[in-house]
mmCIF file of C-alpha atoms and ligand atoms in Angstrom:
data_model
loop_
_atom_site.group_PDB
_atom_site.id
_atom_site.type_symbol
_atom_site.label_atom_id
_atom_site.label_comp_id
_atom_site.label_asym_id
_atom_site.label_seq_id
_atom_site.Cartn_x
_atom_site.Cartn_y
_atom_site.Cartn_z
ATOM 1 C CA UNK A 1 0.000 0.000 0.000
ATOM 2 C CA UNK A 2 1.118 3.390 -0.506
ATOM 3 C CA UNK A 3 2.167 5.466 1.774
ATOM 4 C CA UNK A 4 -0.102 8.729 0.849
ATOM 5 C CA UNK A 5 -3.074 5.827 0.674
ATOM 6 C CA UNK A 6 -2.433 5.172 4.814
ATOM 7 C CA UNK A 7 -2.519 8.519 6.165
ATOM 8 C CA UNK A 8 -5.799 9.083 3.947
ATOM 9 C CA UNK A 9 -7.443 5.558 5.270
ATOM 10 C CA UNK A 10 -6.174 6.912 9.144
ATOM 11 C CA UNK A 11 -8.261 10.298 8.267
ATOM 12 C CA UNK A 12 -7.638 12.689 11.462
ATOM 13 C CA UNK A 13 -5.337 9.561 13.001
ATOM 14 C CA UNK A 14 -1.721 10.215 13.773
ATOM 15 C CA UNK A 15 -0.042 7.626 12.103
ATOM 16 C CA UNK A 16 3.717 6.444 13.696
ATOM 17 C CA UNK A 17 6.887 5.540 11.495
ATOM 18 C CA UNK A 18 10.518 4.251 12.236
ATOM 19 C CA UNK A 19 13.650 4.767 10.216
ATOM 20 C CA UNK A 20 16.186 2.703 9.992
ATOM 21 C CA UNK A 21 19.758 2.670 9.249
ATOM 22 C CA UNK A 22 21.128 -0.508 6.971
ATOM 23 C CA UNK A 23 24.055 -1.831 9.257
ATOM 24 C CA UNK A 24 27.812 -1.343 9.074
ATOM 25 C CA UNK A 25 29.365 -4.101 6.093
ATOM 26 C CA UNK A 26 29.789 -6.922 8.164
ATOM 27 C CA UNK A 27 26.976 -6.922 10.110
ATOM 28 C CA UNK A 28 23.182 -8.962 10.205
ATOM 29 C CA UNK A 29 20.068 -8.060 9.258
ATOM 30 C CA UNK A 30 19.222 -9.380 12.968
ATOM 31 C CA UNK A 31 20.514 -5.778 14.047
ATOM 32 C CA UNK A 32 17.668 -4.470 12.506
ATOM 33 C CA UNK A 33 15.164 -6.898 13.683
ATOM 34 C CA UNK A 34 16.557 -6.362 16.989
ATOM 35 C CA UNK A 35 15.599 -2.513 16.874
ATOM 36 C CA UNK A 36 11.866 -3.302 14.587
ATOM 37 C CA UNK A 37 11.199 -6.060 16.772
ATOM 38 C CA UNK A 38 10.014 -4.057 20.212
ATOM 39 C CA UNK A 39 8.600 -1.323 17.925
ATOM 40 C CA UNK A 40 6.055 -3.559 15.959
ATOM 41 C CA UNK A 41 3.205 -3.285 18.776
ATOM 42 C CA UNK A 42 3.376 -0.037 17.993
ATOM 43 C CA UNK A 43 1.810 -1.360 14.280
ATOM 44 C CA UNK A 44 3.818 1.639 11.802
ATOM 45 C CA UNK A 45 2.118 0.849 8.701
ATOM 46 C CA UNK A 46 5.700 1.797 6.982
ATOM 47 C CA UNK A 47 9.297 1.144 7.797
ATOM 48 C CA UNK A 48 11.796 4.036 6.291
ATOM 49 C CA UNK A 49 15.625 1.998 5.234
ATOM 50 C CA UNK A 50 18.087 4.959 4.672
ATOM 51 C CA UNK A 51 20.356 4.650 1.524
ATOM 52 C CA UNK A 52 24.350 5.553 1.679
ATOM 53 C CA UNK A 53 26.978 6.607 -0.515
ATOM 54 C CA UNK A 54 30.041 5.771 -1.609
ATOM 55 C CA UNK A 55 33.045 6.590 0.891
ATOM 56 C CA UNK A 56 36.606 6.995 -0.257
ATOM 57 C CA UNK A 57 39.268 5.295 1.413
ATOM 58 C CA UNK A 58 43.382 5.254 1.221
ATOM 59 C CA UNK A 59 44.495 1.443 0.882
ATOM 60 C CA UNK A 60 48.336 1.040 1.010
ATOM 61 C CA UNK A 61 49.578 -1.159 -1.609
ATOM 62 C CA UNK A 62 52.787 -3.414 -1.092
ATOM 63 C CA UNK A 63 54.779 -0.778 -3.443
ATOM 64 C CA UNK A 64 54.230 1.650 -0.662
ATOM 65 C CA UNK A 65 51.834 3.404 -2.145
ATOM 66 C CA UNK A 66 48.393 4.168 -1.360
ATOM 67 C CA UNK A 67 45.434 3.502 -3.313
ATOM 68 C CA UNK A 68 42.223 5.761 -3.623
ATOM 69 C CA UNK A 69 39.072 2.921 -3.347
ATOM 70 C CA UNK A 70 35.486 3.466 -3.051
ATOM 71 C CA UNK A 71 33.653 1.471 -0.965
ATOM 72 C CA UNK A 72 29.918 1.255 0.429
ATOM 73 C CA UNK A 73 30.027 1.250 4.177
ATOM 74 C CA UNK A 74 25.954 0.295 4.445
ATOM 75 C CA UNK A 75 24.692 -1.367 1.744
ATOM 76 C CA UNK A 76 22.303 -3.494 1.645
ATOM 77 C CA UNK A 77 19.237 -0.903 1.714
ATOM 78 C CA UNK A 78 16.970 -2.685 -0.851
ATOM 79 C CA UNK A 79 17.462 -6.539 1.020
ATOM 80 C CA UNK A 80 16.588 -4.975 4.134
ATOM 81 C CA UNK A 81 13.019 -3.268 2.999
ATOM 82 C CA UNK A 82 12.599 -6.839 1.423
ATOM 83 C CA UNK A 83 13.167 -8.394 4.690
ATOM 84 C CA UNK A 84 10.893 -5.697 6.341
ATOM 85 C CA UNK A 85 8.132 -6.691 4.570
ATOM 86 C CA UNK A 86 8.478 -9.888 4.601
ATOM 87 C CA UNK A 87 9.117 -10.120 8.529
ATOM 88 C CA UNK A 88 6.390 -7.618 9.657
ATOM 89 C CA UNK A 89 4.325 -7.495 6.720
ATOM 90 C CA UNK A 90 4.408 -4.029 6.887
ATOM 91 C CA UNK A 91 5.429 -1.648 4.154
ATOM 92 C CA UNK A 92 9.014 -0.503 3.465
ATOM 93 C CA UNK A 93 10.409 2.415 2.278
ATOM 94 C CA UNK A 94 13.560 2.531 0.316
ATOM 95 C CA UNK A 95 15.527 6.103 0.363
ATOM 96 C CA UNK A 96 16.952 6.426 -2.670
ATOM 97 C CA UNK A 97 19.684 9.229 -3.367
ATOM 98 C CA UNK A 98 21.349 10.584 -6.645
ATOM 99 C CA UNK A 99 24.987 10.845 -5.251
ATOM 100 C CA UNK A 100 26.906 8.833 -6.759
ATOM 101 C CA UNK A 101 24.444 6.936 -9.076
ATOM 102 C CA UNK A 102 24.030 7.237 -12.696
ATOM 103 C CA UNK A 103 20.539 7.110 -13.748
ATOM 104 C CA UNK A 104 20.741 3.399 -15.763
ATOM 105 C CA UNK A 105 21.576 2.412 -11.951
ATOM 106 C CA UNK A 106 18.448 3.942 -10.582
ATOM 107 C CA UNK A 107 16.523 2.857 -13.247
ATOM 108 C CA UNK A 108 17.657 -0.771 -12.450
ATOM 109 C CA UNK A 109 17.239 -0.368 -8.924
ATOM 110 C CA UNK A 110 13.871 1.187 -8.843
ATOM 111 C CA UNK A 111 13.120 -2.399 -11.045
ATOM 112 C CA UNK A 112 14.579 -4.267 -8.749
ATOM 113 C CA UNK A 113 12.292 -2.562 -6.372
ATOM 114 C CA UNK A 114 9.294 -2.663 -8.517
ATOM 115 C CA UNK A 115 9.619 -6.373 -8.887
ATOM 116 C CA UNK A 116 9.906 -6.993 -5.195
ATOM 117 C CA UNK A 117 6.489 -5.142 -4.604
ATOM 118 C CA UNK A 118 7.604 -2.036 -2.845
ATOM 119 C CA UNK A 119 5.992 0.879 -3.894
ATOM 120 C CA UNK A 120 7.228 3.401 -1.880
ATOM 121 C CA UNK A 121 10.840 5.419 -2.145
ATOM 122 C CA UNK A 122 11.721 8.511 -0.646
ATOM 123 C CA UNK A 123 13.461 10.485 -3.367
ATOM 124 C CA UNK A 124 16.829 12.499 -2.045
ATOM 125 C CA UNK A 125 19.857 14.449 -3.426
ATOM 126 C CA UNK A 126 21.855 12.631 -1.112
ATOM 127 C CA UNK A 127 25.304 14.997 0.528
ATOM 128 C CA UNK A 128 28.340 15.902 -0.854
ATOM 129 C CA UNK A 129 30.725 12.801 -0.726
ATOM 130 C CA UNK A 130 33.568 12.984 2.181
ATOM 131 C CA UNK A 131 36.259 15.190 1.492
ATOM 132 C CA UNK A 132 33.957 16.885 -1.245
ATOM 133 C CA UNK A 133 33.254 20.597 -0.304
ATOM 134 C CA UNK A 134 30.316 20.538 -2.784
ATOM 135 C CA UNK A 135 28.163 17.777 -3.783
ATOM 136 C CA UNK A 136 29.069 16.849 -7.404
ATOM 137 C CA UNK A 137 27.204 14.082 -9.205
ATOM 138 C CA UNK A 138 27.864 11.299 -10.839
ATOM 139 C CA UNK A 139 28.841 12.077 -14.425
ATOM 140 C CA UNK A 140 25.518 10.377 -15.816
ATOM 141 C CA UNK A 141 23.329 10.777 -12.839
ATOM 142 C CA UNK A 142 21.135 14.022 -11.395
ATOM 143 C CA UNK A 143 21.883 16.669 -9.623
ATOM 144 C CA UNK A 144 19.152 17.532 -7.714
ATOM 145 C CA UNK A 145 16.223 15.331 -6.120
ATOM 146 C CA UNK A 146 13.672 16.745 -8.062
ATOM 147 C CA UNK A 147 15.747 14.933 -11.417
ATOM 148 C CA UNK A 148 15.053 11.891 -9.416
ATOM 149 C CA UNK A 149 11.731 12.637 -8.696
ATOM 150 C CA UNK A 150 11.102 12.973 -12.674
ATOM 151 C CA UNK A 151 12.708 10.142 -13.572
ATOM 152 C CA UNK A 152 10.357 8.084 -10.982
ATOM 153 C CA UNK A 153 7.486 9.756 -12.589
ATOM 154 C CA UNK A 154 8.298 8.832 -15.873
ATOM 155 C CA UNK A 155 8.620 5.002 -15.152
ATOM 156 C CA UNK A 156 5.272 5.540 -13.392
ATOM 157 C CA UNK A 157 4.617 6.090 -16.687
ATOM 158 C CA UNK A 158 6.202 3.280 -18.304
ATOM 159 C CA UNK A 159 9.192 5.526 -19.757
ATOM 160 C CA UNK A 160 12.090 4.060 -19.327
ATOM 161 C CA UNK A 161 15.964 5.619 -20.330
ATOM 162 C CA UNK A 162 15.966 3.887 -23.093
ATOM 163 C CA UNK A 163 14.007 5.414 -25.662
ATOM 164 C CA UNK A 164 13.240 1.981 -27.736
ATOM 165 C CA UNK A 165 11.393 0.356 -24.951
ATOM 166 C CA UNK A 166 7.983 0.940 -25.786
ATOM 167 C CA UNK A 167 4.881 0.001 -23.649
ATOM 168 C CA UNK A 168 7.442 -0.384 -21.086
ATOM 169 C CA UNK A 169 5.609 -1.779 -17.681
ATOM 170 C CA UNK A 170 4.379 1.111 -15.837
ATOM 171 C CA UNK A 171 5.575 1.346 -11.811
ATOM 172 C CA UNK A 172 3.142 1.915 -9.432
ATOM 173 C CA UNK A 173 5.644 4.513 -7.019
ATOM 174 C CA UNK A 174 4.549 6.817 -3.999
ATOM 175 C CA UNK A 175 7.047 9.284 -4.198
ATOM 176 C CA UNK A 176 8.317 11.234 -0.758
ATOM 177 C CA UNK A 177 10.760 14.127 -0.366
ATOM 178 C CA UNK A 178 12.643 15.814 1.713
ATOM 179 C CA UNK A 179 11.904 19.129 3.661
ATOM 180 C CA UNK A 180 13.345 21.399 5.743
ATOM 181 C CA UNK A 181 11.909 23.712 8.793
ATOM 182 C CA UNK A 182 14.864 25.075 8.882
ATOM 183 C CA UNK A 183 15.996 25.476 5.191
ATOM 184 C CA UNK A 184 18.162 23.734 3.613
ATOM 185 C CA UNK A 185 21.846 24.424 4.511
ATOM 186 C CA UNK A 186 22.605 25.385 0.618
ATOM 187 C CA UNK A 187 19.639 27.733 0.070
ATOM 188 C CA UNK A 188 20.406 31.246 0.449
ATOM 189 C CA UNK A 189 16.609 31.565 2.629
ATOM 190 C CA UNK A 190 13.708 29.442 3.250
ATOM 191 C CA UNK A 191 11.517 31.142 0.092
ATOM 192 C CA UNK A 192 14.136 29.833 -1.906
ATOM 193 C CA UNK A 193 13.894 26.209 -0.437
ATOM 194 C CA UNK A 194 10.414 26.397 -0.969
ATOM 195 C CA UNK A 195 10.529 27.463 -4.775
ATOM 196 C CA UNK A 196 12.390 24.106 -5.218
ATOM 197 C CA UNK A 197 10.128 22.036 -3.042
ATOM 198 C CA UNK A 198 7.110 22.853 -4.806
ATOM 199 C CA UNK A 199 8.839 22.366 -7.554
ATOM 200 C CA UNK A 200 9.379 18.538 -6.690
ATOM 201 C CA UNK A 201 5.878 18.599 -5.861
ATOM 202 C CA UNK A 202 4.506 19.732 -8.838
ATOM 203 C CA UNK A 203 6.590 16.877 -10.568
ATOM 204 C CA UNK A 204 5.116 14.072 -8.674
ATOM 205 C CA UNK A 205 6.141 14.413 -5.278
ATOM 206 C CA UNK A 206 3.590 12.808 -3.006
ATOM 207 C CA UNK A 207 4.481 13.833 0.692
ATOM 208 C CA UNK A 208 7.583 15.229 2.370
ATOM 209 C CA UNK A 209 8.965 14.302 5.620
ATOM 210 C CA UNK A 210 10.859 16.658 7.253
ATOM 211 C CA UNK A 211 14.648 17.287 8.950
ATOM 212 C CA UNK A 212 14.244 16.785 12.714
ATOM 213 C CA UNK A 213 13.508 19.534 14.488
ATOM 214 C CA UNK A 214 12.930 20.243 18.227
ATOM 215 C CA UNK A 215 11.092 23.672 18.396
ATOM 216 C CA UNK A 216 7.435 22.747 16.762
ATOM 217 C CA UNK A 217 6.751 26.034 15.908
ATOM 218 C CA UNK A 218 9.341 25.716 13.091
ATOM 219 C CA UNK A 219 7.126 22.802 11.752
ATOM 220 C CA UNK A 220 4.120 24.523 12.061
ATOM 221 C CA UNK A 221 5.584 27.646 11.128
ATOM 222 C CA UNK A 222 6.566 25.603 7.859
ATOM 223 C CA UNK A 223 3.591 23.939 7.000
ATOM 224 C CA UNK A 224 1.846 27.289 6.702
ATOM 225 C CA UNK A 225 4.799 28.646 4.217
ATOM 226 C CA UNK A 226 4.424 25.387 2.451
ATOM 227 C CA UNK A 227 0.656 25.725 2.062
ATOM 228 C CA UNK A 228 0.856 29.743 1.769
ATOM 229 C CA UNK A 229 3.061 28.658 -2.227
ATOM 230 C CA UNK A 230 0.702 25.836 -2.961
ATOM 231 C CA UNK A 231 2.512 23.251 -1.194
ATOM 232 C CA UNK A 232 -0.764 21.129 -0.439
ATOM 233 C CA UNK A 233 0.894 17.464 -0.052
ATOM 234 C CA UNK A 234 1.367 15.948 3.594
ATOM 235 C CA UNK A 235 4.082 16.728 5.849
ATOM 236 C CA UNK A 236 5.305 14.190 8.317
ATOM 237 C CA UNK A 237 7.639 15.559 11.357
ATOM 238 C CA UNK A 238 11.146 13.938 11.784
ATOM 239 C CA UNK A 239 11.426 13.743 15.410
ATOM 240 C CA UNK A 240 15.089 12.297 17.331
ATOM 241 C CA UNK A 241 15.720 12.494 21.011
ATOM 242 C CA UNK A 242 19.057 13.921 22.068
ATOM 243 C CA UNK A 243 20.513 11.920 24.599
ATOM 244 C CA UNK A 244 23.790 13.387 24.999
ATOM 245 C CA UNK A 245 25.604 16.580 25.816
ATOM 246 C CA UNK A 246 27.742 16.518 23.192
ATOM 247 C CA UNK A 247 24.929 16.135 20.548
ATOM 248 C CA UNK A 248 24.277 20.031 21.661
ATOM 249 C CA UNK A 249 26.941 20.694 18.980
ATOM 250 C CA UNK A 250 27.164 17.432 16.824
ATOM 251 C CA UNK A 251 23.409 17.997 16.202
ATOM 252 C CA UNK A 252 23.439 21.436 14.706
ATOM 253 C CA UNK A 253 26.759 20.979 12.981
ATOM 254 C CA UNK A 254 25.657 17.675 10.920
ATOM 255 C CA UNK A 255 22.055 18.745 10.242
ATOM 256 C CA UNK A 256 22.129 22.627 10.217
ATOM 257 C CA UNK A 257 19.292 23.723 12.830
ATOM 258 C CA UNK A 258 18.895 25.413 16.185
ATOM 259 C CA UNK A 259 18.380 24.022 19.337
ATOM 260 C CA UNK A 260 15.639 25.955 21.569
ATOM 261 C CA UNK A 261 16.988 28.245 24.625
ATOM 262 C CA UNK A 262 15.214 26.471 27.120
ATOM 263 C CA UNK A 263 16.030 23.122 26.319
ATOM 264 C CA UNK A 264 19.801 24.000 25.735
ATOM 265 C CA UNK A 265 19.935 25.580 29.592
ATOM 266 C CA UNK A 266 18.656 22.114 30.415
ATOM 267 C CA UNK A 267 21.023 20.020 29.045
ATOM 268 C CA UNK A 268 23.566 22.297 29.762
ATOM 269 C CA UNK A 269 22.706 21.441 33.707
ATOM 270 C CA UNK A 270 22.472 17.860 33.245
ATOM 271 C CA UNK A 271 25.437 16.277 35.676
ATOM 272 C CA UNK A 272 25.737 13.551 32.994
ATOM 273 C CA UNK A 273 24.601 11.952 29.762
ATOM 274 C CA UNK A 274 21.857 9.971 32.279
ATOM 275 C CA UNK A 275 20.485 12.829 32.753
ATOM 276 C CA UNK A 276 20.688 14.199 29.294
ATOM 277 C CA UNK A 277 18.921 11.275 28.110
ATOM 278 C CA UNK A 278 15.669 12.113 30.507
ATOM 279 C CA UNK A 279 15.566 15.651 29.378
ATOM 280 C CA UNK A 280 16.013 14.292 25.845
ATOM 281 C CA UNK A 281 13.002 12.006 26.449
ATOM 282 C CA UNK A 282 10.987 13.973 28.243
ATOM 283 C CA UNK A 283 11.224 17.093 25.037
ATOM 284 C CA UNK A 284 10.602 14.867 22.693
ATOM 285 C CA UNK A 285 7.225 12.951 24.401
ATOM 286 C CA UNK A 286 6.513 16.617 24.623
ATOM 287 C CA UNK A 287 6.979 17.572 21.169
ATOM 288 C CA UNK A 288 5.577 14.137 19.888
ATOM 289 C CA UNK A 289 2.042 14.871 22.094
ATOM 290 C CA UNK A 290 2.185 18.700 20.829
ATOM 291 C CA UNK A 291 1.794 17.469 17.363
ATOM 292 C CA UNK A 292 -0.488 14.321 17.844
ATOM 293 C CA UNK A 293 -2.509 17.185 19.312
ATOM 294 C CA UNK A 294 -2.370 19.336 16.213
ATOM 295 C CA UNK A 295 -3.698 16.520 14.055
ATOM 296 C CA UNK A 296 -0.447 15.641 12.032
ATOM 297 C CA UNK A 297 -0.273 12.802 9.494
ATOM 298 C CA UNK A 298 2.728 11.035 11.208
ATOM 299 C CA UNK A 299 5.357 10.955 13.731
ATOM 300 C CA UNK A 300 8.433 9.783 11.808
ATOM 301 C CA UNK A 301 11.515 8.961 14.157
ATOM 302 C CA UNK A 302 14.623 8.649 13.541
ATOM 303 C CA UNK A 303 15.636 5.811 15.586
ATOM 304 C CA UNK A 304 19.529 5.594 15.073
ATOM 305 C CA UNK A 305 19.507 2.091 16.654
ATOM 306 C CA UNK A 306 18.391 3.568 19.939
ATOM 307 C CA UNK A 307 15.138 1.356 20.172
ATOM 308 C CA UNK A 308 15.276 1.426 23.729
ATOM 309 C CA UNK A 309 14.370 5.420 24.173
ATOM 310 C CA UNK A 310 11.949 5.451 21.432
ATOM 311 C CA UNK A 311 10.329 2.677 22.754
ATOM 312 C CA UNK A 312 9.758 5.074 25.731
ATOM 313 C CA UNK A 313 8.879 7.979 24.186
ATOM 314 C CA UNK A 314 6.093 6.255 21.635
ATOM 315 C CA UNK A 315 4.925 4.319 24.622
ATOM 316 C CA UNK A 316 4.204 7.652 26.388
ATOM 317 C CA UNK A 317 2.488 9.032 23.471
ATOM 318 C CA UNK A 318 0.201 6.479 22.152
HETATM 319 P P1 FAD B 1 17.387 18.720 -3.201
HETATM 320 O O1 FAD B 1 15.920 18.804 -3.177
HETATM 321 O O2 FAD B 1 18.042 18.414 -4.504
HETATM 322 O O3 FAD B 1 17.943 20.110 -2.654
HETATM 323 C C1 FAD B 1 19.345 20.301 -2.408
HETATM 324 C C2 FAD B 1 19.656 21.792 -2.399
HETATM 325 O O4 FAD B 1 19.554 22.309 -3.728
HETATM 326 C C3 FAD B 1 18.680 22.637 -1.565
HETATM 327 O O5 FAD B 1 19.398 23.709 -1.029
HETATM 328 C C4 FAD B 1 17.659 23.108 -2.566
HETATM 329 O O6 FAD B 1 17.027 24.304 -2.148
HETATM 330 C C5 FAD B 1 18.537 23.298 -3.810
HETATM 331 N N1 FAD B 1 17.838 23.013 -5.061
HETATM 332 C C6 FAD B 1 16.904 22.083 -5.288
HETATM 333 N N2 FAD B 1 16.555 22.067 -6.598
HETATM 334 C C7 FAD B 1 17.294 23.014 -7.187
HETATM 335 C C8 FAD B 1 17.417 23.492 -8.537
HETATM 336 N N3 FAD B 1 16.657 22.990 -9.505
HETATM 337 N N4 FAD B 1 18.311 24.488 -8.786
HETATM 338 C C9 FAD B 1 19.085 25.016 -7.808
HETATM 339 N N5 FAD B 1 19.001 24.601 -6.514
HETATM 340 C C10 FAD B 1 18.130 23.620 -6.221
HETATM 341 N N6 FAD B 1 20.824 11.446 2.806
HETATM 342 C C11 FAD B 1 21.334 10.243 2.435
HETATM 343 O O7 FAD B 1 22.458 10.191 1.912
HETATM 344 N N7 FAD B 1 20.648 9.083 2.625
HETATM 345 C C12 FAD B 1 19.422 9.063 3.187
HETATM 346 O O8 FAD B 1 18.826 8.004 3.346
HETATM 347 C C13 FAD B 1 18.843 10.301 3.599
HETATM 348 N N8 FAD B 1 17.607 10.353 4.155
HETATM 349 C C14 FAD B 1 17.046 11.572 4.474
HETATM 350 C C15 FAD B 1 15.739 11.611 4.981
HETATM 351 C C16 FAD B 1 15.157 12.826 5.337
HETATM 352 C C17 FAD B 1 13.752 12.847 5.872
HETATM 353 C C18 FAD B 1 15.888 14.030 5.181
HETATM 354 C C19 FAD B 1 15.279 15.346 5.579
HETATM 355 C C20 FAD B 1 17.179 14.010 4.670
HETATM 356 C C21 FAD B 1 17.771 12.785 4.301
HETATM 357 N N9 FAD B 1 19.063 12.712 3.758
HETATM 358 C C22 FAD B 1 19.600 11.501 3.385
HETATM 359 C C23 FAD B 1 19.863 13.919 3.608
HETATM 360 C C24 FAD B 1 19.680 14.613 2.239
HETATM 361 O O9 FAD B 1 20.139 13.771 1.220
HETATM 362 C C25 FAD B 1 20.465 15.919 2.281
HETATM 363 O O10 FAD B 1 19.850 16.833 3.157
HETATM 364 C C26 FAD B 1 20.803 16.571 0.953
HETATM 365 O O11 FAD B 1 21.777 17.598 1.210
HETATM 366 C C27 FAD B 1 19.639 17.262 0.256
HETATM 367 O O12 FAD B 1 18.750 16.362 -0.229
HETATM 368 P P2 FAD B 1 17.372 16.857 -0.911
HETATM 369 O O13 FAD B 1 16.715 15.658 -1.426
HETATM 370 O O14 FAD B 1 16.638 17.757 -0.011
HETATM 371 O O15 FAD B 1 17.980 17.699 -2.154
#
């Protein structure tokens, strides 16, 4: 089922959603089930899988030398939805990112996908590789999400790259996106963000789910800009606890927003990262029952393999 299709069967109903990180290379798929597993009562009619680049590492060859390599530190994104479904018998939801893919390898994995009945992907840019300053894309791949975005819409269609197939087998694909309460950390201001997410919206975009954030006026605040330019899809919060002091800077730094006053002087008065974790909680139940409250489609969260403290936190909401 798709995901748009579940928040309009749940009508005024907050729905609830876990994402999910593939492991490291070498790991199981049990780490996963060992995270999904104490969630499932919770019944999320949709599991998100997060997709990852390509990272560059120095190998040192016998001559002495060292040896620029690619390699994919968490792969394994499309098995796992497959196993998600299979498990749980819920739906998956594949994130699928241009960096570093050319579009003949999208194409074949959105067919890949297709054939394994998932019809759900959440259509990204993806970042800048490590030790890029800028992300650059692959030579014969897109450079922004909304490229993506098309090129789902066009197999939706039964278009495929290759202009000879004809009658090509149309996919069935709910398309999300990303957005940003904050902005994006590229655009030069929020309008500007905006421009380009109603842009992906006009070209098939289905619903957006959003950065985390942990002040909810910024995601109410940006669901009335959104629907002020004609931004009418749904728009699921992206909610993550902090449970350490140190995430007070690691937070903003990786994903670009701003922590509130208050709950900075809190954590800043936590004796330990005990004690961070129960403030961390305790905001985000907080947050979570603010926008139950308001009516929103979904609370998405970001689980990071913590299972244990959003177990707590859904428990307190639902
Ligand atoms: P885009 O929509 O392409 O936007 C990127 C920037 O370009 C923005 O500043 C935008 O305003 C600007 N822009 C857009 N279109 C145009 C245009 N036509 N011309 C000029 N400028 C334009 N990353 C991963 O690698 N894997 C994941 O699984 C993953 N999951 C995510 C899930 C969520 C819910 C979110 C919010 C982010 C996720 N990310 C993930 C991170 C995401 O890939 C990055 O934030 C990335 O920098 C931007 O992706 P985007 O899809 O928003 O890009």
């Amino acid at each position: 089922m798709k995901v748009t299709d579940y928040f309009e069967a749940a009508q005024d109903k907050t729905l609830i959603s876990f994402e999910v990180l593939p492991p490291v290379k070498g790991g199981s798929m049990q780490s996963i089930f060992n995270t999904l597993d104490p969630l499932m009562e919770f019944k999320p009619p949709f599991i998100d899988v997060t997709y990852h680049r390509e990272e560059f590492i120095y190998r040192k060859r016998p001559s002495g030398y060292y040896e620029k390599t690619a390699i994919r530190k968490r792969p394994g994104t499309v098995g796992i939805c497959a196993a998600i479904m299979h498990r749980y018998g819920v739906d998956a939801v594949p994130h699928l990112i241009c960096g570093g893919f050319s579009k003949e390898e999208t194409e074949n994995a959105l067919i890949d996908l297709n054939f394994l009945d998932i019809n759900n992907v959440l259509a990204l840019r993806g970042d800048a590789a490590k030790f890029e300053a800028h992300f650059a894309p692959h030579p014969d791949g897109h450079p922004y999400a909304i490229d993506l975005v098309k090129q789902i819409g066009d197999m939706n269609e039964g278009k495929y790259l290759d202009p000879n197939i004809s009658n090509g087998a149309k996919t069935n694909f709910c398309i999300g996106i990303a957005g940003y309460p904050e902005k994006h950390f590229e655009s030069p201001n929020l309008e500007t963000d905006l421009l380009f997410t109603k842009q992906k919206v006009d070209a098939g975009a289905n619903y957006i789910v959003t950065q985390m954030f942990f002040d909810n006026k910024k995601y109410f605040d940006y669901v009335k800009a959104c629907r002020e330019v004609g931004i009418n899809v749904p728009i699921v919060p992206g909610l993550k606890p902090i449970t350490k002091k140190a995430q007070l800077v690691g937070i903003p730094r990786v994903f670009f927003l701003n922590l509130p006053d208050e709950f900075v002087k809190e954590v800043m008065k936590a004796e330990d990262d005990a004690a961070v974790r129960e403030i961390g909680v305790e905001w985000c139940i907080a947050q979570s029952k603010e926008l139950k409250a308001a009516g929103v489609p979904c609370l998405h969260y970001y689980t990071m393999g913590d299972v244990k403290t959003i177990k707590r936190i859904v428990e307190a909401v639902y």
